[in-house]
């Protein structure tokens, strides 16, 4: 049904203001599918901005009467550009003034490099030394050379070429300081006297017992004096003493845990780790006592077989370190425990027999902890003892008696 035409009014004027609908019932815009031309009564704002830019460019170029073709080309490009001009960046602050010339350099020729110094040195011919050291020598070996006579014999005047004479005046000469031969100290003593001091300070006639803590002192602090004293004294400290380790049946706990555990062979492993592989190789006499753990010290181990020393992980790891790095002259072993060591304990024997020494001694317990049982023989089978002696003792002696 066509819509009735609305009557004219003073507000809307005279015209057809009725709404038209398509076949789907939707209203149809009157401007659909129609192209409108620009209304001459309206002005595009972009043209106004372009005219303002052209006027501004003309005003700026009026004072310059004469300009070349390149300036005109730039002005034309500025007219065509519609982008807004950016204000120039502020001028950076001035740099700090250059440093004054080097007053030490009096030459007018420039230096090729201020760090290319010419160090005056004395050409010394190489000195060849040959030492015939006996097998098994543990040191220390000290060589004393009179450097003053060597420098006096090799000192010759320098002969500079004509090419280097021009640059020698502009380069600096650095001379080494003379040695202060007037100062005397412990290292100025002969090596024989220093070795006697090391023996008095570091060595002991009795074994160093790490189980009972006997025969302990703080003489090793002398090694921290300097590197040379440490290198010379370590061979005396570790080479001329006998170190005794066994199962420590005391119990302790860390401060963050309430459970107390047996120390066992943890101190043995810690000692070998702390001194390092270099000092482990300097040890010549080592005594170790193998013993089982007490039931009260390891309540988490229910069976007696689990408490045997052949299954102790810290002891096994310590034997690996000794087998890999130690160069023992004498190994002393004491076998204790609930059961005698047999050939069936293959895993423990495999690690023990990898340790090599010139001689091995199987002795009864000598610590105060085993004073009551010191008269009893070692708990090891004879065939096992024979196997250990055969595998541990070297065929060719490393140290001469």
XYZ file of C-alpha atoms in Angstrom:
401
model
C 0.000 0.000 0.000
C 1.644 3.281 -1.034
C 2.362 5.742 1.696
C 0.451 8.991 1.599
C 2.433 12.036 0.643
C 3.144 14.381 3.479
C 1.902 17.903 3.314
C 4.235 20.829 2.978
C 5.371 22.657 6.066
C 7.294 25.800 6.851
C 10.110 23.846 8.500
C 10.699 21.139 5.847
C 9.574 23.016 2.796
C 7.877 21.592 -0.259
C 8.909 18.104 -1.303
C 8.292 14.355 -1.193
C 9.306 13.099 2.257
C 7.602 9.706 2.142
C 9.612 6.526 2.872
C 9.983 3.982 0.055
C 10.470 0.233 0.657
C 11.904 -2.490 -1.553
C 10.385 -5.888 -2.227
C 11.860 -7.300 0.970
C 10.213 -4.651 3.053
C 13.364 -2.687 3.853
C 13.531 1.099 3.457
C 15.428 2.387 0.431
C 17.811 5.329 0.607
C 17.195 7.954 -1.975
C 20.918 8.457 -2.548
C 21.595 4.784 -3.310
C 23.302 4.070 -6.679
C 23.643 7.782 -7.364
C 26.822 9.713 -8.024
C 27.021 13.219 -6.720
C 29.367 15.809 -8.037
C 31.168 18.118 -5.708
C 29.060 20.977 -4.590
C 30.704 24.188 -5.783
C 29.340 25.920 -2.719
C 31.771 23.959 -0.481
C 35.604 24.236 -0.409
C 38.011 21.348 0.328
C 40.079 22.037 3.482
C 43.175 20.283 2.043
C 43.350 22.877 -0.714
C 43.274 25.653 1.833
C 46.195 24.070 3.741
C 48.142 23.703 0.503
C 47.613 27.351 -0.359
C 48.782 28.406 3.098
C 51.971 26.352 2.695
C 52.655 27.948 -0.698
C 52.153 31.436 0.686
C 54.508 30.717 3.582
C 57.192 29.378 1.229
C 56.935 32.459 -0.966
C 57.282 34.792 2.016
C 60.407 32.994 3.182
C 62.025 33.105 -0.255
C 61.371 36.815 -0.926
C 64.611 38.187 0.698
C 66.764 35.947 -1.504
C 66.856 37.454 -4.936
C 69.577 35.336 -6.464
C 69.598 31.546 -6.116
C 70.799 28.802 -8.337
C 68.830 26.060 -10.012
C 69.425 23.617 -7.168
C 67.822 25.988 -4.675
C 64.838 26.405 -6.986
C 64.508 22.641 -7.286
C 64.483 22.277 -3.517
C 61.840 25.003 -3.245
C 59.645 23.196 -5.770
C 59.994 19.945 -3.859
C 59.004 21.717 -0.663
C 55.921 23.108 -2.356
C 54.854 19.653 -3.525
C 55.400 18.079 -0.105
C 52.320 18.018 2.102
C 54.145 16.870 5.241
C 54.524 19.204 8.132
C 57.944 20.647 8.655
C 59.875 19.526 11.664
C 61.764 21.888 13.854
C 65.544 21.356 13.713
C 67.235 19.413 16.509
C 68.897 21.479 19.218
C 72.595 22.097 18.893
C 74.617 19.610 20.983
C 76.801 20.989 23.773
C 80.454 21.570 22.915
C 82.964 18.836 23.582
C 85.521 19.055 26.351
C 88.771 20.724 25.297
C 91.537 18.502 24.048
C 94.287 17.601 26.526
C 97.507 19.585 26.267
C 100.402 18.029 24.379
C 102.687 15.650 26.218
C 105.457 17.744 27.821
C 107.796 14.728 27.872
C 107.809 14.472 24.099
C 110.169 17.142 22.721
C 110.302 15.789 19.195
C 108.391 17.503 16.400
C 107.731 14.219 14.588
C 104.409 12.603 15.506
C 104.490 9.333 17.419
C 103.154 6.312 15.530
C 101.551 4.997 18.725
C 101.808 6.452 22.213
C 101.722 2.984 23.742
C 104.554 1.551 21.660
C 107.282 1.864 24.255
C 110.772 0.693 23.648
C 111.989 -1.385 26.555
C 115.723 -1.567 26.858
C 116.644 -5.169 27.504
C 119.805 -7.152 27.578
C 120.106 -10.097 25.261
C 120.881 -13.186 27.323
C 121.920 -16.408 25.718
C 119.888 -19.454 26.794
C 121.335 -21.589 29.573
C 120.911 -25.346 29.268
C 120.812 -27.386 32.476
C 120.684 -31.179 32.651
C 119.727 -33.047 35.843
C 120.091 -36.781 36.346
C 117.506 -37.604 39.027
C 117.315 -41.025 40.560
C 114.095 -42.966 40.306
C 111.780 -42.319 43.216
C 113.232 -38.923 44.133
C 110.557 -36.900 45.967
C 112.359 -33.570 46.128
C 112.670 -30.761 46.664
C 115.314 -29.909 44.051
C 116.919 -26.459 44.348
C 119.198 -24.823 41.786
C 121.136 -21.635 42.627
C 122.417 -19.426 39.812
C 124.479 -16.256 40.176
C 122.505 -13.892 37.937
C 124.933 -11.013 38.402
C 127.748 -12.864 36.617
C 125.384 -13.992 33.864
C 124.150 -10.448 33.244
C 127.678 -9.045 33.367
C 128.914 -11.516 30.749
C 125.996 -10.998 28.381
C 125.775 -7.203 28.628
C 126.619 -5.567 25.275
C 125.971 -2.069 23.889
C 122.942 -1.812 21.645
C 123.535 -1.101 17.973
C 120.635 0.811 16.504
C 120.121 1.110 12.739
C 119.703 4.407 10.910
C 116.041 3.611 10.321
C 115.335 3.163 14.031
C 117.428 6.182 15.067
C 114.724 8.562 13.864
C 112.024 6.987 16.013
C 114.217 6.259 19.039
C 114.209 9.926 20.056
C 110.402 10.063 20.117
C 109.881 6.828 22.062
C 110.135 6.373 25.773
C 112.664 4.092 27.379
C 111.584 2.042 30.380
C 114.366 0.608 32.491
C 113.877 -2.212 34.959
C 114.661 -1.612 38.597
C 117.729 -3.121 40.153
C 117.246 -6.107 42.429
C 117.346 -5.392 46.125
C 120.092 -7.793 47.119
C 120.421 -6.373 50.600
C 117.192 -7.882 52.033
C 117.549 -11.232 53.783
C 114.859 -13.689 54.814
C 113.985 -17.337 55.201
C 114.173 -17.986 51.466
C 117.708 -16.585 51.345
C 118.922 -19.524 53.453
C 120.508 -22.485 51.661
C 118.198 -25.315 50.648
C 119.815 -27.694 53.149
C 118.946 -25.421 56.071
C 115.412 -24.859 54.834
C 114.857 -28.615 54.565
C 115.990 -29.054 58.162
C 113.510 -26.402 59.264
C 110.737 -28.152 57.325
C 111.540 -31.467 59.015
C 111.496 -29.911 62.480
C 108.185 -28.172 61.836
C 106.201 -30.734 59.829
C 107.446 -34.243 60.646
C 106.569 -36.464 63.590
C 108.006 -39.779 64.737
C 104.553 -41.104 65.633
C 101.730 -41.617 63.192
C 99.212 -38.814 62.727
C 96.017 -40.383 64.078
C 92.861 -38.862 62.585
C 90.537 -41.181 64.536
C 91.511 -40.240 68.086
C 92.807 -36.797 67.104
C 96.215 -37.331 68.729
C 99.498 -35.803 67.612
C 97.776 -32.808 66.019
C 99.233 -29.303 65.656
C 98.859 -26.212 63.499
C 102.262 -26.316 61.831
C 100.682 -26.534 58.372
C 99.807 -22.828 58.674
C 103.451 -22.176 57.752
C 102.605 -23.359 54.233
C 100.392 -20.315 53.715
C 103.358 -17.943 53.928
C 104.127 -17.939 50.204
C 103.963 -20.209 47.167
C 107.604 -21.284 47.324
C 107.373 -22.358 50.967
C 104.130 -24.195 50.191
C 105.728 -26.057 47.278
C 108.821 -26.992 49.291
C 107.066 -27.835 52.558
C 104.252 -29.977 51.124
C 106.689 -32.651 49.973
C 108.077 -32.862 53.522
C 104.699 -32.776 55.272
C 103.038 -35.453 53.143
C 106.137 -37.450 52.254
C 107.745 -38.020 55.671
C 104.688 -38.650 57.881
C 102.425 -41.664 58.389
C 98.705 -40.892 58.156
C 96.353 -43.193 60.072
C 92.636 -43.389 59.264
C 89.926 -45.687 60.545
C 86.193 -45.780 61.144
C 85.178 -42.942 63.408
C 82.270 -44.305 65.447
C 81.341 -40.931 66.879
C 78.028 -39.395 65.822
C 77.254 -35.848 64.805
C 74.537 -33.954 62.993
C 74.375 -30.791 60.911
C 72.697 -27.795 62.495
C 69.707 -28.031 60.122
C 68.908 -31.666 60.967
C 67.902 -33.264 64.252
C 69.095 -36.768 63.300
C 72.603 -37.718 64.405
C 74.607 -39.946 62.049
C 77.868 -41.839 62.310
C 80.979 -40.136 60.957
C 82.459 -43.380 59.649
C 84.871 -42.834 56.764
C 83.538 -39.401 55.797
C 86.596 -37.672 57.277
C 88.918 -39.844 55.194
C 87.167 -38.863 51.995
C 87.020 -35.215 53.065
C 90.755 -35.190 53.838
C 91.681 -36.549 50.407
C 89.398 -34.051 48.679
C 90.717 -31.065 50.631
C 94.432 -31.644 50.110
C 93.982 -32.167 46.361
C 95.352 -34.720 43.947
C 98.835 -33.131 43.875
C 99.306 -33.630 47.616
C 97.735 -37.093 47.491
C 100.530 -38.076 45.122
C 103.088 -36.872 47.707
C 101.856 -39.250 50.439
C 104.345 -42.077 51.006
C 103.083 -43.870 54.141
C 99.379 -44.547 54.630
C 97.683 -46.678 57.278
C 93.990 -47.520 57.107
C 91.879 -49.656 59.447
C 88.796 -51.372 58.015
C 85.965 -51.882 60.509
C 82.187 -52.366 60.463
C 79.637 -49.870 61.726
C 78.002 -50.262 65.127
C 74.264 -51.102 65.134
C 73.469 -48.138 67.382
C 75.265 -45.710 65.040
C 73.345 -46.728 61.907
C 69.836 -47.713 63.037
C 68.513 -47.441 59.484
C 70.676 -50.446 58.488
C 68.890 -53.487 59.885
C 71.109 -56.330 58.653
C 74.673 -56.944 59.774
C 75.768 -57.484 56.163
C 74.696 -53.935 55.302
C 76.845 -52.553 58.137
C 80.076 -54.130 56.828
C 82.840 -51.841 55.626
C 82.900 -53.536 52.227
C 79.623 -51.717 51.402
C 80.561 -48.278 52.743
C 80.279 -45.772 49.836
C 82.649 -43.204 51.398
C 85.339 -45.841 51.895
C 84.959 -47.088 48.318
C 85.309 -43.543 46.977
C 88.428 -42.975 49.094
C 90.016 -46.135 47.714
C 89.336 -44.876 44.188
C 91.173 -41.617 44.918
C 94.168 -43.445 46.378
C 94.296 -45.877 43.463
C 94.210 -43.086 40.888
C 96.546 -40.479 42.386
C 98.601 -41.956 45.249
C 102.216 -43.112 44.791
C 102.686 -44.942 48.053
C 105.906 -46.374 49.336
C 104.279 -48.368 52.126
C 100.632 -49.279 52.689
C 99.607 -50.556 56.116
C 96.198 -52.212 56.440
C 94.209 -53.529 59.392
C 91.173 -55.737 58.748
C 88.565 -55.854 61.481
C 84.841 -56.373 61.656
C 82.206 -58.992 62.346
C 83.189 -61.223 59.439
C 86.563 -62.014 57.941
C 87.343 -60.612 54.527
C 86.987 -63.367 51.911
C 87.484 -63.756 48.186
C 83.724 -63.461 47.715
C 83.916 -59.739 48.501
C 84.938 -59.101 44.923
C 83.755 -55.495 44.652
C 85.780 -54.309 47.647
C 88.856 -56.327 46.647
C 88.698 -54.909 43.145
C 89.062 -51.323 44.454
C 91.613 -52.245 47.131
C 93.974 -54.115 44.806
C 94.133 -51.152 42.408
C 96.212 -49.282 45.000
C 99.918 -49.819 44.337
C 102.826 -49.607 46.803
C 106.381 -50.859 47.136
C 105.438 -52.855 50.216
C 102.332 -53.714 52.213
C 102.050 -54.507 55.900
C 98.969 -56.129 57.455
C 99.008 -55.322 61.163
C 96.752 -55.657 64.187
C 94.735 -52.662 65.426
C 96.963 -50.121 67.148
C 94.535 -47.314 67.983
C 93.334 -46.708 71.523
C 89.871 -47.706 70.360
C 91.072 -51.277 69.707
C 93.460 -51.595 72.656
C 91.598 -54.578 74.107
C 91.621 -56.457 70.768
C 95.165 -55.593 69.710
C 96.402 -59.095 70.477
C 93.894 -60.749 68.120
C 94.861 -61.495 64.501
C 93.371 -59.681 61.557
C 90.021 -60.921 60.340
C 90.998 -61.883 56.832
C 91.377 -65.243 55.158
C 94.857 -66.388 54.224
C 94.073 -66.776 50.514
C 92.654 -63.246 50.503
C 95.781 -61.943 52.214
C 97.953 -63.643 49.603
C 95.916 -62.105 46.787
C 96.235 -58.608 48.253
C 100.006 -58.899 48.674
C 100.376 -60.124 45.106
C 98.252 -57.407 43.510
C 99.194 -54.375 45.611
C 103.000 -54.738 45.724
C 104.737 -53.348 42.635
C 106.954 -55.626 40.634
C 109.449 -52.821 40.046
C 110.174 -50.725 43.114
C 109.482 -47.033 42.761
C 111.548 -46.005 45.792
C 114.993 -47.317 46.546
C 115.586 -48.510 50.095
